[in-house]
């Protein structure tokens, strides 16, 4: 997305229209407003407690729906409590970690709730990870128990036995162990403070292997109040459809928090399918859904059909909706309200489109600044060593203030967290979190997302660390050295991966075999779409400057260099052709 794509500004008329639109839901908003202003960390209020109170108040109300089948709050809570009993018998206590490796289904969600009811931490593993990457993730978790979905066998079997915890279950074994266990609420749930860690969400961060960002109950409660209660504003009769992986914060925090804010129903899609999306929405009687930008573009790329308007969806919540498709999307599918938001797994604040303004990532009442940055995406200091805010309406690096009011959960790795903290930015002793994102000031505390900065780019709704991709490339026999960066592809969201590589022996270099190697080493979304063969790469001392130049040249200004493009798992890399970018935008490639 370029800066010209963003909504130019937010005015007082936009806010007035938004207030009028939200007026009928004012009572619900008033109920949740205090939770955004004040959330004492010592308060006995957690995800599990909120869930079980709903189950006690309205046990027969639908809680989770999957493939059209409904589980009520009461039934779900009894099952959660049986799961919690098994975890307790395996020695799981407050602060322990339960690793969950699963594709989307109700069992995964209920296991997460069982875990947090005990004050333990749910480690939400990304089932796209393989080999040393998932081994690294397991080492970060230090889990006491691992529970895995049979449909993630490829990922599970790539974990070395030495990295597995003492207790390992597949779904069937865990279900058998839970049969006949106690169904009463664990007594510990009511004693847990909001400061308790809830789950770990894996993010690429800005360097190397994945990091486990920490989501505390207190920060999740902020999402429930701010995004769920004040912006999404579901009714208890609503159903939120979730086609995104449950290891993704859009699903686990934003969507679940919106559901529990009102005691609504969450419908889980097994996996996203553009051609079957509306069929599944209709089957699950959804009135809302969550998205990332790519999802919306894929839906628009589908041929028009009756189901485009035969659903009951009135709102969608997510991030990455491209400004230029906003109107087309809402008009084609008859969606009344887009609740766009901006946030990150490790960020201590979020922006949300509470006022229903078009083409904005939304509003945030918490302290943040938009500052100048250098060519490496780092905050730029002036002659006195301080940061400089951009002019009103300008684009810059988003940073958020860290304070007792807005604490930072960070990563499990304290050193990794500290690298993202900017100290003495404007005053001696202050602290700010570096989002790594370029945003535009739209006025009235609204922003538009512009781009990722630094050594991470975002593709398919996932952060891709360039160093991780470079490591996979460099481990291939035919590659001498590599540089990885993100490049824009017209009609798509985020940045696609591109690599400039030197090769050891041109005669023996096989781009098809390289693709096989990369698919074995990386999640599918991290495999570069473009490979540029170069004669040499500059040394590390000037490496970053070289990367900037390569990024600017992209795939269409590569001179005489050979460029290969990724067709998919089956065809691997093939010679660049003129219509490739269009095929990517139309979701024709890469396949698999």
Coordinates of N, CA and C in Angstrom, one line a residue, residues 35-255:
X35 N -14.0 -0.2 31.2 CA -12.9 -1.3 31.0 C -11.8 -0.8 30.1
X36 N -12.0 0.3 29.3 CA -11.0 0.8 28.5 C -10.2 1.8 29.3
X37 N -10.8 2.5 30.2 CA -10.2 3.6 30.9 C -9.4 3.1 32.1
X38 N -9.9 2.1 32.8 CA -9.3 1.5 34.0 C -9.4 0.0 34.1
X39 N -8.3 -0.7 34.1 CA -8.3 -2.1 34.3 C -7.2 -2.5 35.3
X40 N -7.5 -2.5 36.6 CA -6.5 -2.8 37.6 C -5.9 -4.2 37.4
X41 N -4.6 -4.3 37.4 CA -4.0 -5.6 37.1 C -4.4 -6.6 38.2
X42 N -4.7 -6.1 39.4 CA -5.0 -7.0 40.5 C -6.5 -7.5 40.5
X43 N -7.3 -6.9 39.7 CA -8.7 -7.3 39.6 C -8.9 -8.7 39.3
X44 N -9.8 -9.4 40.0 CA -10.1 -10.8 39.7 C -11.0 -10.9 38.5
X45 N -10.5 -10.7 37.3 CA -11.3 -10.7 36.1 C -10.4 -11.3 35.0
X46 N -10.8 -12.4 34.5 CA -10.1 -13.1 33.4 C -11.0 -13.7 32.4
X47 N -10.4 -14.2 31.3 CA -11.2 -14.7 30.2 C -12.0 -15.9 30.6
X48 N -11.5 -16.8 31.4 CA -12.2 -18.0 31.8 C -13.3 -17.6 32.7
X49 N -13.2 -16.6 33.6 CA -14.2 -16.2 34.5 C -15.4 -15.6 33.7
X50 N -15.1 -14.7 32.8 CA -16.1 -14.1 31.9 C -16.9 -15.2 31.2
X51 N -16.2 -16.1 30.6 CA -16.8 -17.2 29.9 C -17.8 -18.0 30.8
X52 N -17.3 -18.4 32.0 CA -18.1 -19.3 32.8 C -19.3 -18.5 33.4
X53 N -19.2 -17.2 33.6 CA -20.3 -16.4 34.0 C -21.4 -16.4 33.0
X54 N -21.0 -16.3 31.7 CA -22.0 -16.4 30.6 C -22.7 -17.8 30.7
X55 N -21.9 -18.8 30.9 CA -22.4 -20.2 30.9 C -23.4 -20.3 32.0
X56 N -23.1 -19.7 33.2 CA -24.1 -19.8 34.3 C -25.3 -19.0 34.1
X57 N -25.2 -17.8 33.4 CA -26.3 -16.9 33.2 C -27.3 -17.4 32.1
X58 N -26.7 -17.9 31.0 CA -27.5 -18.4 29.9 C -26.9 -19.7 29.3
X59 N -27.1 -20.8 30.0 CA -26.4 -22.0 29.6 C -26.9 -22.6 28.2
X60 N -28.1 -22.2 27.9 CA -28.7 -22.8 26.6 C -28.5 -21.9 25.4
X61 N -27.8 -20.8 25.6 CA -27.5 -19.9 24.5 C -26.3 -20.5 23.6
X62 N -26.4 -20.4 22.3 CA -25.3 -20.9 21.5 C -23.9 -20.2 21.8
X63 N -22.9 -21.0 21.9 CA -21.5 -20.4 22.1 C -20.6 -20.6 21.0
X64 N -20.5 -21.9 20.5 CA -19.7 -22.1 19.3 C -20.4 -23.0 18.3
X65 N -20.2 -22.6 17.0 CA -20.8 -23.3 15.9 C -19.7 -23.7 14.9
X66 N -19.8 -25.0 14.4 CA -18.8 -25.5 13.5 C -19.5 -26.5 12.6
X67 N -19.3 -26.2 11.3 CA -20.0 -27.0 10.2 C -21.5 -27.0 10.5
X68 N -22.0 -25.9 11.0 CA -23.5 -25.9 11.2 C -24.0 -26.5 12.5
X69 N -23.1 -27.1 13.3 CA -23.5 -27.8 14.5 C -23.2 -26.8 15.7
X70 N -24.1 -26.7 16.6 CA -24.0 -25.7 17.7 C -23.7 -26.4 19.0
X71 N -22.8 -25.8 19.8 CA -22.5 -26.2 21.2 C -22.9 -25.0 22.1
X72 N -23.8 -25.2 23.1 CA -24.2 -24.1 24.0 C -23.1 -23.7 25.0
X73 N -23.4 -22.6 25.6 CA -22.4 -22.1 26.6 C -22.3 -23.2 27.7
X74 N -23.5 -23.7 28.2 CA -23.4 -24.7 29.3 C -22.7 -25.9 28.9
X75 N -23.0 -26.5 27.8 CA -22.3 -27.7 27.3 C -20.8 -27.4 27.1
X76 N -20.5 -26.3 26.5 CA -19.0 -26.0 26.3 C -18.3 -25.8 27.6
X77 N -19.0 -25.2 28.6 CA -18.3 -25.0 29.9 C -18.1 -26.3 30.6
X78 N -19.0 -27.2 30.5 CA -18.8 -28.5 31.1 C -17.6 -29.3 30.5
X79 N -17.5 -29.2 29.2 CA -16.4 -29.8 28.5 C -15.1 -29.2 28.8
X80 N -15.1 -27.8 28.9 CA -13.9 -27.1 29.3 C -13.4 -27.5 30.7
X81 N -14.4 -27.7 31.6 CA -14.0 -28.1 32.9 C -13.5 -29.5 33.0
X82 N -14.0 -30.4 32.2 CA -13.4 -31.8 32.1 C -12.0 -31.7 31.6
X83 N -11.7 -30.9 30.6 CA -10.4 -30.7 30.0 C -9.5 -30.1 31.1
X84 N -10.0 -29.2 31.9 CA -9.1 -28.5 32.9 C -8.8 -29.6 34.0
X85 N -9.7 -30.5 34.3 CA -9.4 -31.5 35.2 C -8.2 -32.4 34.8
X86 N -8.2 -32.8 33.5 CA -7.1 -33.6 33.0 C -5.8 -32.8 33.0
X87 N -5.8 -31.5 32.7 CA -4.6 -30.7 32.7 C -4.1 -30.7 34.2
X88 N -5.0 -30.5 35.1 CA -4.6 -30.4 36.5 C -3.9 -31.7 37.0
X89 N -4.5 -32.9 36.5 CA -3.9 -34.2 36.9 C -2.5 -34.3 36.3
X90 N -2.2 -33.6 35.2 CA -0.9 -33.6 34.6 C 0.0 -32.6 35.2
X91 N -0.4 -32.0 36.3 CA 0.5 -31.1 37.0 C 0.5 -29.7 36.5
X92 N -0.5 -29.3 35.7 CA -0.6 -27.9 35.1 C -1.1 -27.0 36.2
X93 N -0.3 -26.0 36.5 CA -0.7 -25.0 37.6 C -0.6 -23.6 37.0
X94 N -0.9 -22.6 37.8 CA -0.8 -21.2 37.3 C 0.6 -20.9 36.9
X95 N 0.7 -20.4 35.7 CA 2.0 -20.0 35.1 C 2.6 -21.0 34.2
X96 N 2.1 -22.3 34.3 CA 2.6 -23.3 33.4 C 2.1 -23.1 32.0
X97 N 2.7 -23.8 31.0 CA 2.3 -23.6 29.6 C 1.8 -24.9 29.0
X98 N 0.6 -24.8 28.3 CA 0.1 -25.9 27.6 C 0.2 -25.5 26.1
X99 N 0.9 -26.3 25.4 CA 1.1 -26.1 23.9 C 0.0 -26.7 23.1
X100 N -0.6 -25.9 22.2 CA -1.8 -26.4 21.4 C -1.4 -26.3 20.0
X101 N -1.4 -27.4 19.3 CA -1.0 -27.5 17.9 C -2.3 -28.0 17.1
X102 N -3.0 -27.1 16.5 CA -4.3 -27.5 16.0 C -4.7 -26.6 14.8
X103 N -5.4 -27.2 13.9 CA -6.2 -26.5 12.9 C -7.5 -26.0 13.5
X104 N -8.3 -25.2 12.9 CA -9.4 -24.6 13.5 C -10.5 -25.7 13.7
X105 N -10.9 -25.7 15.0 CA -12.1 -26.5 15.4 C -12.4 -26.2 16.8
X106 N -13.6 -26.5 17.3 CA -14.0 -26.2 18.6 C -13.1 -26.7 19.7
X107 N -12.6 -27.9 19.5 CA -11.7 -28.5 20.5 C -10.5 -27.6 20.9
X108 N -9.9 -27.0 19.9 CA -8.8 -26.1 20.1 C -9.2 -24.9 21.0
X109 N -10.4 -24.4 20.6 CA -10.9 -23.2 21.4 C -11.2 -23.6 22.9
X110 N -11.8 -24.8 23.1 CA -12.2 -25.2 24.4 C -10.9 -25.6 25.2
X111 N -9.9 -26.1 24.6 CA -8.7 -26.4 25.3 C -8.0 -25.2 25.7
X112 N -8.0 -24.1 24.9 CA -7.5 -22.8 25.3 C -8.2 -22.3 26.5
X113 N -9.5 -22.4 26.5 CA -10.3 -21.9 27.7 C -10.0 -22.7 28.9
X114 N -9.9 -24.0 28.8 CA -9.5 -24.9 29.9 C -8.2 -24.5 30.5
X115 N -7.2 -24.2 29.6 CA -5.9 -23.8 30.1 C -5.9 -22.5 30.9
X116 N -6.6 -21.5 30.3 CA -6.6 -20.2 31.0 C -7.5 -20.2 32.3
X117 N -8.4 -21.1 32.3 CA -9.2 -21.2 33.6 C -8.3 -21.6 34.8
X118 N -7.2 -22.3 34.5 CA -6.3 -22.8 35.5 C -5.2 -21.7 35.8
X119 N -5.2 -20.6 35.1 CA -4.2 -19.6 35.2 C -2.9 -20.0 34.5
X120 N -3.0 -21.1 33.7 CA -1.9 -21.5 32.8 C -1.9 -20.7 31.5
X121 N -0.9 -20.9 30.7 CA -0.7 -20.1 29.5 C -0.9 -21.0 28.3
X122 N -1.8 -20.7 27.4 CA -2.0 -21.4 26.2 C -1.0 -21.0 25.1
X123 N -0.1 -21.9 24.7 CA 0.9 -21.6 23.7 C 0.3 -22.0 22.3
X124 N -0.1 -21.0 21.6 CA -0.8 -21.3 20.3 C 0.2 -21.4 19.2
X125 N 0.5 -22.7 18.9 CA 1.5 -23.0 17.9 C 1.0 -22.8 16.5
X126 N 1.8 -22.2 15.6 CA 1.5 -22.1 14.2 C 1.7 -23.4 13.4
X127 N 0.6 -24.0 12.9 CA 0.8 -25.3 12.3 C 1.5 -25.3 11.0
X128 N 1.8 -24.1 10.5 CA 2.6 -24.0 9.2 C 4.1 -24.2 9.5
X129 N 4.5 -24.1 10.8 CA 5.9 -24.2 11.1 C 6.4 -25.7 11.0
X130 N 7.7 -25.8 10.7 CA 8.2 -27.2 10.5 C 9.7 -27.2 11.1
X131 N 10.1 -28.4 11.4 CA 11.5 -28.6 11.7 C 12.1 -27.7 12.8
X132 N 13.2 -27.1 12.4 CA 13.9 -26.3 13.5 C 13.1 -25.1 13.9
X133 N 12.2 -24.6 13.0 CA 11.4 -23.4 13.4 C 10.4 -23.8 14.5
X134 N 9.6 -24.9 14.3 CA 8.7 -25.3 15.4 C 9.4 -25.9 16.6
X135 N 10.6 -26.4 16.4 CA 11.4 -26.8 17.5 C 11.8 -25.6 18.4
X136 N 12.2 -24.5 17.7 CA 12.5 -23.3 18.4 C 11.3 -22.8 19.1
X137 N 10.1 -22.8 18.5 CA 8.9 -22.4 19.2 C 8.6 -23.2 20.4
X138 N 8.8 -24.5 20.3 CA 8.6 -25.3 21.5 C 9.6 -25.0 22.6
X139 N 10.8 -24.7 22.2 CA 11.8 -24.3 23.3 C 11.4 -23.0 24.0
X140 N 10.8 -22.1 23.2 CA 10.3 -20.8 23.9 C 9.2 -21.1 24.9
X141 N 8.3 -22.0 24.5 CA 7.2 -22.3 25.4 C 7.6 -23.0 26.7
X142 N 8.5 -24.0 26.6 CA 8.8 -24.7 27.8 C 7.5 -25.4 28.4
X143 N 6.7 -26.0 27.5 CA 5.4 -26.5 27.8 C 5.5 -27.7 28.8
X144 N 4.5 -27.8 29.6 CA 4.3 -29.0 30.5 C 3.5 -30.1 29.7
X145 N 2.6 -29.6 28.8 CA 1.7 -30.5 28.1 C 1.7 -30.0 26.6
X146 N 1.6 -31.0 25.7 CA 1.4 -30.6 24.3 C 0.1 -31.5 23.8
X147 N -0.8 -30.8 23.3 CA -2.0 -31.4 22.7 C -2.1 -31.1 21.2
X148 N -2.2 -32.1 20.4 CA -2.1 -31.9 18.9 C -3.3 -32.5 18.2
X149 N -3.7 -31.8 17.2 CA -4.8 -32.2 16.3 C -4.2 -33.2 15.2
X150 N -4.8 -34.3 15.0 CA -4.3 -35.3 14.0 C -4.1 -34.6 12.6
X151 N -4.8 -33.6 12.3 CA -4.7 -32.9 11.0 C -3.4 -32.1 10.9
X152 N -2.7 -32.0 12.0 CA -1.4 -31.2 12.0 C -0.2 -32.2 12.1
X153 N -0.5 -33.4 11.6 CA 0.5 -34.5 11.8 C 1.9 -34.1 11.2
X154 N 1.9 -33.5 10.0 CA 3.1 -33.1 9.4 C 4.0 -32.2 10.3
X155 N 3.3 -31.2 10.9 CA 4.0 -30.3 11.8 C 4.5 -31.0 13.0
X156 N 3.6 -31.8 13.6 CA 3.9 -32.5 14.9 C 5.1 -33.5 14.7
X157 N 5.0 -34.2 13.6 CA 6.1 -35.2 13.3 C 7.4 -34.6 13.0
X158 N 7.5 -33.3 12.7 CA 8.8 -32.7 12.5 C 9.4 -32.1 13.8
X159 N 8.7 -32.2 14.9 CA 9.3 -31.8 16.2 C 10.1 -32.9 16.7
X160 N 11.4 -32.7 17.0 CA 12.3 -33.7 17.5 C 11.7 -34.2 18.9
X161 N 11.9 -35.5 19.2 CA 11.4 -36.0 20.4 C 12.0 -35.3 21.6
X162 N 13.2 -34.8 21.5 CA 13.9 -34.1 22.6 C 13.2 -32.8 22.9
X163 N 12.4 -32.2 22.0 CA 11.7 -31.0 22.2 C 10.3 -31.1 22.8
X164 N 9.9 -32.4 22.9 CA 8.5 -32.6 23.4 C 8.5 -32.6 24.9
X165 N 7.4 -32.1 25.5 CA 7.2 -32.2 26.9 C 6.9 -33.6 27.4
X166 N 6.8 -33.7 28.7 CA 6.6 -35.0 29.3 C 5.2 -35.6 28.9
X167 N 4.2 -34.7 28.8 CA 2.8 -35.2 28.5 C 2.4 -34.7 27.1
X168 N 2.2 -35.7 26.3 CA 1.8 -35.4 24.9 C 0.5 -36.2 24.6
X169 N -0.5 -35.5 24.1 CA -1.8 -36.1 23.7 C -2.2 -35.7 22.3
X170 N -2.8 -36.6 21.6 CA -3.6 -36.2 20.4 C -5.0 -36.0 20.9
X171 N -5.9 -35.4 20.0 CA -7.2 -35.1 20.5 C -8.0 -36.3 21.0
X172 N -7.9 -37.4 20.3 CA -8.6 -38.6 20.8 C -8.2 -39.1 22.1
X173 N -6.9 -39.1 22.4 CA -6.4 -39.5 23.7 C -6.8 -38.6 24.8
X174 N -6.8 -37.3 24.5 CA -7.1 -36.3 25.5 C -8.6 -36.4 25.8
X175 N -9.4 -36.6 24.8 CA -10.9 -36.7 25.0 C -11.2 -37.9 25.8
X176 N -10.5 -39.0 25.6 CA -10.7 -40.2 26.4 C -10.3 -40.0 27.8
X177 N -9.2 -39.3 28.0 CA -8.8 -39.0 29.4 C -9.8 -38.1 30.1
X178 N -10.5 -37.3 29.4 CA -11.4 -36.3 30.0 C -12.8 -37.0 30.3
X179 N -13.0 -38.1 29.7 CA -14.3 -38.8 29.9 C -14.6 -39.0 31.4
X180 N -15.7 -38.6 31.9 CA -16.1 -38.8 33.3 C -15.4 -37.9 34.3
X181 N -14.6 -37.0 33.9 CA -14.0 -36.0 34.8 C -15.0 -35.0 35.4
X182 N -14.6 -34.3 36.4 CA -15.5 -33.4 37.1 C -15.9 -32.2 36.1
X183 N -17.1 -31.8 36.2 CA -17.6 -30.7 35.3 C -17.9 -29.4 36.0
X184 N -17.5 -29.3 37.3 CA -17.7 -28.1 38.1 C -16.5 -27.1 37.7
X185 N -16.7 -25.8 37.9 CA -15.7 -24.8 37.6 C -14.5 -25.0 38.5
X186 N -13.3 -24.9 38.0 CA -12.1 -25.0 38.9 C -12.1 -23.8 39.9
X187 N -11.9 -24.0 41.1 CA -11.9 -23.0 42.1 C -10.9 -21.9 41.9
X188 N -9.8 -22.2 41.2 CA -8.7 -21.3 41.0 C -9.1 -20.1 40.1
X189 N -10.1 -20.4 39.2 CA -10.5 -19.4 38.2 C -10.9 -18.1 38.8
X190 N -11.7 -18.1 39.9 CA -12.2 -16.9 40.5 C -11.1 -16.1 41.3
X191 N -9.9 -16.7 41.5 CA -8.9 -16.1 42.3 C -7.8 -15.4 41.4
X192 N -7.9 -15.6 40.1 CA -6.8 -15.2 39.3 C -6.9 -13.7 39.0
X193 N -5.7 -13.0 39.1 CA -5.7 -11.5 38.8 C -5.6 -11.3 37.3
X194 N -6.1 -10.2 36.8 CA -6.1 -9.8 35.4 C -4.7 -9.8 34.8
X195 N -3.7 -9.6 35.7 CA -2.3 -9.5 35.2 C -1.8 -10.9 34.8
X196 N -2.5 -12.0 35.0 CA -2.0 -13.3 34.7 C -1.9 -13.4 33.2
X197 N -0.8 -14.1 32.7 CA -0.6 -14.4 31.3 C -1.7 -15.3 30.8
X198 N -2.2 -15.1 29.6 CA -3.3 -15.9 29.1 C -2.8 -16.8 28.0
X199 N -2.1 -16.2 27.0 CA -1.6 -17.1 25.9 C -0.4 -16.4 25.2
X200 N 0.4 -17.3 24.5 CA 1.5 -16.8 23.7 C 1.1 -16.9 22.2
X201 N 1.3 -15.8 21.5 CA 1.0 -15.8 20.1 C 2.3 -15.6 19.4
X202 N 2.6 -16.5 18.4 CA 3.9 -16.4 17.8 C 3.9 -15.4 16.7
X203 N 5.0 -14.6 16.7 CA 5.2 -13.5 15.7 C 6.6 -13.5 15.2
X204 N 6.8 -13.1 14.0 CA 8.2 -13.1 13.5 C 9.0 -12.0 14.1
X205 N 8.3 -11.0 14.7 CA 9.1 -9.9 15.2 C 9.9 -9.2 14.1
X206 N 11.1 -8.8 14.4 CA 11.9 -8.2 13.4 C 13.2 -8.9 13.0
X207 N 13.5 -10.0 13.8 CA 14.7 -10.7 13.5 C 14.5 -12.2 13.6
X208 N 15.2 -12.9 12.7 CA 15.4 -14.4 12.9 C 14.1 -15.2 13.2
X209 N 14.3 -16.1 14.1 CA 13.2 -17.1 14.4 C 12.0 -16.4 15.0
X210 N 10.9 -17.2 15.1 CA 9.6 -16.6 15.7 C 9.9 -16.3 17.1
X211 N 9.1 -15.3 17.6 CA 9.1 -14.9 19.0 C 7.7 -15.2 19.5
X212 N 7.6 -15.4 20.8 CA 6.3 -15.7 21.5 C 5.9 -14.4 22.2
X213 N 5.0 -13.7 21.6 CA 4.5 -12.4 22.2 C 3.5 -12.8 23.3
X214 N 3.5 -12.1 24.4 CA 2.7 -12.4 25.6 C 1.3 -11.6 25.5
X215 N 0.2 -12.3 25.7 CA -1.1 -11.7 25.8 C -1.6 -12.0 27.2
X216 N -1.6 -11.0 28.0 CA -2.2 -11.1 29.4 C -3.7 -11.0 29.3
X217 N -4.3 -11.5 30.4 CA -5.8 -11.4 30.5 C -6.1 -9.9 30.4
X218 N -5.3 -9.1 31.1 CA -5.7 -7.6 31.2 C -5.7 -7.0 29.8
X219 N -4.7 -7.3 28.9 CA -4.6 -6.7 27.6 C -5.8 -7.3 26.8
X220 N -6.1 -8.6 26.9 CA -7.3 -9.2 26.2 C -8.5 -8.5 26.7
X221 N -8.6 -8.1 27.9 CA -9.8 -7.4 28.4 C -9.9 -6.0 27.8
X222 N -8.8 -5.4 27.5 CA -8.8 -4.1 26.8 C -9.4 -4.3 25.4
X223 N -9.0 -5.4 24.7 CA -9.6 -5.7 23.4 C -11.1 -5.9 23.5
X224 N -11.5 -6.6 24.6 CA -13.0 -6.9 24.8 C -13.7 -5.6 25.0
X225 N -13.2 -4.6 25.8 CA -13.8 -3.4 26.0 C -13.7 -2.4 24.8
X226 N -12.5 -2.2 24.3 CA -12.3 -1.2 23.3 C -12.8 -1.7 21.9
X227 N -12.3 -2.9 21.5 CA -12.7 -3.3 20.1 C -14.1 -4.0 20.2
X228 N -14.3 -4.9 21.1 CA -15.5 -5.7 21.2 C -16.7 -4.8 21.6
X229 N -16.6 -4.2 22.8 CA -17.7 -3.4 23.4 C -18.0 -2.1 22.8
X230 N -16.9 -1.3 22.4 CA -17.1 0.0 21.9 C -17.2 0.1 20.4
X231 N -16.6 -0.8 19.7 CA -16.5 -0.7 18.2 C -17.3 -1.8 17.5
X232 N -17.1 -3.1 17.8 CA -17.8 -4.1 17.1 C -19.3 -4.1 17.6
X233 N -19.5 -4.2 18.8 CA -20.8 -4.0 19.4 C -21.8 -5.1 19.0
X234 N -21.4 -6.4 19.1 CA -22.3 -7.5 18.8 C -23.5 -7.5 19.8
X235 N -24.6 -8.0 19.3 CA -25.8 -8.3 20.2 C -25.6 -9.8 20.6
X236 N -26.3 -10.2 21.7 CA -26.1 -11.6 22.1 C -26.7 -12.6 21.2
X237 N -27.5 -12.1 20.2 CA -28.1 -13.0 19.2 C -27.2 -13.1 18.0
X238 N -26.1 -12.4 18.0 CA -25.2 -12.4 16.8 C -24.3 -13.7 16.8
X239 N -23.8 -14.0 15.6 CA -22.8 -15.0 15.5 C -21.6 -14.5 14.7
X240 N -20.4 -14.5 15.2 CA -19.2 -14.0 14.6 C -18.5 -15.2 13.9
X241 N -18.3 -15.2 12.6 CA -17.7 -16.2 11.8 C -16.2 -15.9 11.8
X242 N -15.4 -17.0 12.1 CA -13.9 -16.8 12.2 C -13.3 -17.8 11.2
X243 N -12.8 -17.3 10.0 CA -12.2 -18.2 9.1 C -10.6 -18.2 9.2
X244 N -10.1 -17.3 10.1 CA -8.7 -17.2 10.3 C -8.2 -18.2 11.4
X245 N -6.9 -18.6 11.3 CA -6.4 -19.6 12.3 C -6.6 -19.1 13.8
X246 N -6.9 -20.0 14.7 CA -7.1 -19.6 16.1 C -5.8 -19.2 16.7
X247 N -4.6 -19.5 16.1 CA -3.4 -19.0 16.6 C -3.1 -17.5 16.2
X248 N -4.0 -16.9 15.5 CA -4.0 -15.5 15.0 C -4.7 -14.7 16.0
X249 N -4.2 -13.5 16.4 CA -4.9 -12.6 17.3 C -6.2 -12.1 16.8
X250 N -6.3 -12.0 15.5 CA -7.6 -11.5 15.0 C -8.7 -12.5 15.4
X251 N -8.4 -13.8 15.5 CA -9.4 -14.8 15.9 C -9.5 -14.9 17.4
X252 N -8.3 -15.0 18.1 CA -8.3 -15.4 19.5 C -8.6 -14.2 20.4
X253 N -8.2 -13.0 20.0 CA -8.4 -11.8 20.8 C -9.5 -11.0 20.3
X254 N -9.4 -10.5 19.1 CA -10.5 -9.6 18.6 C -11.8 -10.3 18.5
X255 N -11.9 -11.4 17.8 CA -13.2 -12.1 17.6 C -13.8 -12.7 18.8

